[in-house]
Amino acid sequence: MIKAELFERSAVRCIEKATNGGLKAGELGLLTSKKGLGKTSVLVQFGLDDLFKDKQVFHVSFEQQSSYMITWYQDIFSEIAKKKNISNVSELLNEVVEKRVILNFNQDAVGLPQVVKTVKALAESGIKADSIIVDGVDFSKVSANDVKSVADYAKENNISVWFSASSDSDVISDILSNELEPLFACVLHLAQKTDAVELQALKLPGDSKETLSVRLDSKTLLMTEK
């Protein structure tokens, strides 16, 4: 009951309104920003949102060790719990993260096709992802075929996949090559404004022209509606 309430009141619902229902099964999304603005916090909130729906979430990190990712989930969940006045935080968190798998790779040694192989191997062992997060991708080290291997797997298995990457630019052509851009249904960007970090839409599913009304709380790093 509590998980259902957390899902319904999540700021992710605001994103879904502006993105024609959000990232759908079989689609790829990308979140970008300058380093240190909160990409991981947003992806963790996407991950928790799926976990609240009892989905199996794979969180792949190319930047942070597994222990750091575990801490991210603990901290973000604790902030959500405080906001919603939830008392049994540890008990509920343990229940929520039962369906979370964290994978840590060095992108210089393990590319996206190898990540897909790992995900397939886990599925064959009985742990099948419903959604995947790939955090900290360096697209200068990635080919269109690499991303296509993820896109093909996502479509074949009805899995949504969120990527994140660092970029100082909020121009989509500076972030993705002409080959890569069509593979992503949605591209969002975190931008530092005078008094807040705001989420901007660079590309939305179905070429929607809606404006996002979401920002990050500077203290908790939770997404909130403006």
CSV table of C-alpha atoms in Angstrom, one decimal:
chain,number,residue,atom,x,y,z
A,1,MET,CA,0.0,0.0,0.0
A,2,ILE,CA,2.8,2.4,0.9
A,3,LYS,CA,4.7,1.6,-2.3
A,4,ALA,CA,1.6,2.3,-4.4
A,5,GLU,CA,1.2,5.7,-2.7
A,6,LEU,CA,4.9,6.5,-3.2
A,7,PHE,CA,4.5,5.6,-6.9
A,8,GLU,CA,1.4,7.8,-7.4
A,9,ARG,CA,2.9,10.8,-5.6
A,10,SER,CA,6.3,10.6,-7.3
A,11,ALA,CA,7.6,13.6,-9.4
A,12,VAL,CA,8.2,11.0,-12.1
A,13,ARG,CA,4.4,11.4,-12.8
A,14,CYS,CA,5.0,15.0,-13.8
A,15,ILE,CA,7.6,13.8,-16.3
A,16,GLU,CA,5.2,11.3,-17.7
A,17,LYS,CA,2.6,14.0,-18.3
A,18,ALA,CA,5.0,15.9,-20.4
A,19,THR,CA,6.4,12.9,-22.2
A,20,ASN,CA,3.2,11.2,-23.4
A,21,GLY,CA,3.4,8.6,-20.7
A,22,GLY,CA,7.1,8.6,-20.1
A,23,LEU,CA,9.7,6.2,-21.5
A,24,LYS,CA,7.8,3.1,-22.7
A,25,ALA,CA,8.9,-0.5,-22.8
A,26,GLY,CA,11.3,-1.0,-25.7
A,27,GLU,CA,12.5,2.6,-25.7
A,28,LEU,CA,15.8,4.2,-24.8
A,29,GLY,CA,16.1,7.5,-22.9
A,30,LEU,CA,19.1,9.7,-22.1
A,31,LEU,CA,19.7,12.1,-19.3
A,32,THR,CA,22.6,14.6,-19.5
A,33,SER,CA,24.2,17.4,-17.6
A,34,LYS,CA,27.5,18.9,-16.5
A,35,LYS,CA,29.3,16.7,-14.0
A,36,GLY,CA,28.0,16.9,-10.4
A,37,LEU,CA,24.5,18.4,-11.1
A,38,GLY,CA,22.5,15.3,-10.0
A,39,LYS,CA,22.2,12.8,-12.9
A,40,THR,CA,22.7,9.8,-10.6
A,41,SER,CA,20.1,11.1,-8.2
A,42,VAL,CA,17.5,11.4,-11.0
A,43,LEU,CA,18.3,7.9,-12.3
A,44,VAL,CA,18.0,6.4,-8.8
A,45,GLN,CA,14.6,8.1,-8.5
A,46,PHE,CA,13.6,6.5,-11.9
A,47,GLY,CA,14.9,3.2,-10.5
A,48,LEU,CA,13.0,3.5,-7.2
A,49,ASP,CA,9.8,4.4,-9.2
A,50,ASP,CA,10.0,1.1,-11.0
A,51,LEU,CA,10.8,-0.8,-7.8
A,52,PHE,CA,7.7,0.7,-6.2
A,53,LYS,CA,5.8,-1.1,-9.0
A,54,ASP,CA,7.6,-4.4,-8.1
A,55,LYS,CA,9.6,-4.3,-11.3
A,56,GLN,CA,13.1,-5.9,-11.6
A,57,VAL,CA,15.6,-3.1,-12.0
A,58,PHE,CA,19.2,-3.4,-13.2
A,59,HIS,CA,21.3,-0.4,-12.4
A,60,VAL,CA,24.6,-0.5,-14.4
A,61,SER,CA,27.2,2.1,-13.4
A,62,PHE,CA,30.3,2.9,-15.4
A,63,GLU,CA,31.4,5.6,-12.9
A,64,GLN,CA,30.7,4.5,-9.3
A,65,GLN,CA,31.4,1.3,-7.3
A,66,SER,CA,28.5,-0.9,-6.2
A,67,SER,CA,28.8,0.3,-2.6
A,68,TYR,CA,28.3,3.9,-3.7
A,69,MET,CA,25.3,3.0,-5.7
A,70,ILE,CA,23.7,1.2,-2.7
A,71,THR,CA,24.3,4.3,-0.6
A,72,TRP,CA,22.6,6.5,-3.3
A,73,TYR,CA,19.5,4.3,-3.1
A,74,GLN,CA,19.5,4.4,0.7
A,75,ASP,CA,20.0,8.2,0.8
A,76,ILE,CA,17.4,9.0,-1.8
A,77,PHE,CA,14.8,6.6,-0.3
A,78,SER,CA,15.5,8.1,3.1
A,79,GLU,CA,14.7,11.6,1.8
A,80,ILE,CA,11.5,10.3,0.1
A,81,ALA,CA,10.5,8.7,3.4
A,82,LYS,CA,11.1,11.9,5.4
A,83,LYS,CA,9.0,13.8,2.9
A,84,LYS,CA,6.1,11.3,3.2
A,85,ASN,CA,6.5,10.8,7.0
A,86,ILE,CA,7.2,7.1,6.7
A,87,SER,CA,8.5,5.6,9.9
A,88,ASN,CA,9.7,2.0,9.1
A,89,VAL,CA,12.3,3.2,6.6
A,90,SER,CA,14.8,0.3,6.9
A,91,GLU,CA,12.1,-2.4,6.7
A,92,LEU,CA,10.4,-0.8,3.6
A,93,LEU,CA,13.7,-0.1,1.9
A,94,ASN,CA,14.8,-3.7,2.3
A,95,GLU,CA,11.5,-4.8,0.7
A,96,VAL,CA,11.8,-2.3,-2.2
A,97,VAL,CA,15.4,-3.2,-3.2
A,98,GLU,CA,14.8,-6.9,-3.3
A,99,LYS,CA,14.3,-6.6,-7.0
A,100,ARG,CA,17.3,-4.3,-7.7
A,101,VAL,CA,20.5,-5.6,-9.2
A,102,ILE,CA,23.5,-3.3,-9.3
A,103,LEU,CA,26.3,-3.9,-11.8
A,104,ASN,CA,29.6,-2.0,-11.9
A,105,PHE,CA,31.9,-2.0,-14.9
A,106,ASN,CA,34.9,-0.1,-16.3
A,107,GLN,CA,33.8,1.1,-19.7
A,108,ASP,CA,37.4,0.8,-21.0
A,109,ALA,CA,37.2,-2.9,-20.4
A,110,VAL,CA,33.5,-3.7,-20.8
A,111,GLY,CA,31.4,-2.1,-23.5
A,112,LEU,CA,27.7,-2.0,-24.0
A,113,PRO,CA,27.5,-5.3,-26.0
A,114,GLN,CA,29.2,-7.0,-23.0
A,115,VAL,CA,26.7,-5.4,-20.7
A,116,VAL,CA,23.9,-6.9,-22.8
A,117,LYS,CA,25.5,-10.3,-22.6
A,118,THR,CA,25.6,-10.0,-18.8
A,119,VAL,CA,21.9,-9.0,-18.7
A,120,LYS,CA,21.1,-12.0,-21.0
A,121,ALA,CA,23.0,-14.4,-18.7
A,122,LEU,CA,21.2,-13.1,-15.7
A,123,ALA,CA,17.9,-13.6,-17.5
A,124,GLU,CA,18.8,-17.2,-18.3
A,125,SER,CA,19.6,-17.8,-14.6
A,126,GLY,CA,16.1,-16.5,-13.7
A,127,ILE,CA,16.7,-12.8,-13.0
A,128,LYS,CA,15.1,-10.9,-15.8
A,129,ALA,CA,15.2,-7.1,-16.0
A,130,ASP,CA,12.0,-5.1,-16.4
A,131,SER,CA,13.9,-1.9,-16.7
A,132,ILE,CA,17.6,-1.0,-17.1
A,133,ILE,CA,19.6,2.0,-16.1
A,134,VAL,CA,23.1,2.6,-17.6
A,135,ASP,CA,24.8,5.4,-15.6
A,136,GLY,CA,27.9,7.3,-16.7
A,137,VAL,CA,28.3,6.4,-20.4
A,138,ASP,CA,31.1,8.1,-22.3
A,139,PHE,CA,29.6,8.4,-25.8
A,140,SER,CA,33.0,9.1,-27.3
A,141,LYS,CA,33.8,5.5,-26.6
A,142,VAL,CA,30.5,4.2,-28.0
A,143,SER,CA,29.5,3.3,-31.6
A,144,ALA,CA,26.0,3.3,-33.0
A,145,ASN,CA,26.2,-0.5,-33.2
A,146,ASP,CA,27.0,-0.6,-29.5
A,147,VAL,CA,23.9,1.4,-28.6
A,148,LYS,CA,21.8,-0.6,-31.2
A,149,SER,CA,22.7,-3.8,-29.3
A,150,VAL,CA,21.0,-2.3,-26.3
A,151,ALA,CA,18.1,-1.0,-28.3
A,152,ASP,CA,17.5,-4.3,-30.0
A,153,TYR,CA,17.5,-6.1,-26.6
A,154,ALA,CA,15.1,-3.6,-25.2
A,155,LYS,CA,12.7,-4.0,-28.0
A,156,GLU,CA,12.9,-7.8,-28.0
A,157,ASN,CA,12.2,-8.0,-24.3
A,158,ASN,CA,9.9,-4.9,-23.8
A,159,ILE,CA,12.4,-3.2,-21.5
A,160,SER,CA,12.9,0.5,-21.0
A,161,VAL,CA,16.5,1.7,-20.7
A,162,TRP,CA,17.7,5.0,-19.3
A,163,PHE,CA,21.3,6.2,-20.0
A,164,SER,CA,23.1,9.1,-18.5
A,165,ALA,CA,26.1,11.0,-19.8
A,166,SER,CA,28.0,14.1,-18.9
A,167,SER,CA,27.7,17.1,-21.3
A,168,ASP,CA,28.2,20.8,-20.9
A,169,SER,CA,25.9,21.5,-23.8
A,170,ASP,CA,22.1,21.5,-24.0
A,171,VAL,CA,22.1,21.1,-27.8
A,172,ILE,CA,21.2,17.6,-28.8
A,173,SER,CA,23.5,17.6,-31.8
A,174,ASP,CA,26.5,18.3,-29.5
A,175,ILE,CA,25.5,15.4,-27.3
A,176,LEU,CA,24.6,12.7,-29.8
A,177,SER,CA,25.9,12.0,-33.3
A,178,ASN,CA,23.5,11.8,-36.3
A,179,GLU,CA,23.7,8.0,-36.0
A,180,LEU,CA,23.0,7.8,-32.3
A,181,GLU,CA,20.2,10.4,-31.9
A,182,PRO,CA,17.5,8.4,-33.7
A,183,LEU,CA,18.0,5.5,-31.3
A,184,PHE,CA,16.8,7.6,-28.3
A,185,ALA,CA,13.1,8.3,-27.9
A,186,CYS,CA,13.7,10.8,-25.1
A,187,VAL,CA,16.6,13.1,-24.2
A,188,LEU,CA,16.5,15.2,-21.0
A,189,HIS,CA,19.0,17.7,-19.6
A,190,LEU,CA,19.7,19.0,-16.2
A,191,ALA,CA,20.6,22.7,-16.3
A,192,GLN,CA,21.9,25.0,-13.6
A,193,LYS,CA,19.7,28.0,-13.2
A,194,THR,CA,20.1,31.0,-10.9
A,195,ASP,CA,18.2,29.4,-8.0
A,196,ALA,CA,17.8,25.7,-8.9
A,197,VAL,CA,18.7,22.8,-11.2
A,198,GLU,CA,16.0,22.3,-13.7
A,199,LEU,CA,15.1,19.4,-15.9
A,200,GLN,CA,14.8,20.4,-19.6
A,201,ALA,CA,13.4,18.3,-22.5
A,202,LEU,CA,15.7,18.2,-25.5
A,203,LYS,CA,13.7,15.4,-27.2
A,204,LEU,CA,10.4,13.9,-26.2
A,205,PRO,CA,8.6,10.8,-27.5
A,206,GLY,CA,6.3,11.5,-30.4
A,207,ASP,CA,8.0,14.9,-31.0
A,208,SER,CA,5.9,16.3,-28.1
A,209,LYS,CA,6.6,20.0,-27.5
A,210,GLU,CA,5.6,20.0,-23.8
A,211,THR,CA,7.6,21.9,-21.2
A,212,LEU,CA,8.9,20.0,-18.1
A,213,SER,CA,8.0,21.6,-14.8
A,214,VAL,CA,10.5,19.7,-12.7
A,215,ARG,CA,13.5,20.8,-10.7
A,216,LEU,CA,15.9,19.2,-8.2
A,217,ASP,CA,15.7,20.2,-4.5
A,218,SER,CA,19.2,21.6,-3.7
A,219,LYS,CA,19.4,19.9,-0.3
A,220,THR,CA,17.7,16.5,-0.9
A,221,LEU,CA,18.3,16.1,-4.7
A,222,LEU,CA,14.7,14.9,-5.0
A,223,MET,CA,12.8,15.9,-8.1
A,224,THR,CA,10.0,18.3,-7.3
A,225,GLU,CA,7.3,20.1,-9.3
A,226,LYS,CA,7.9,23.8,-9.9
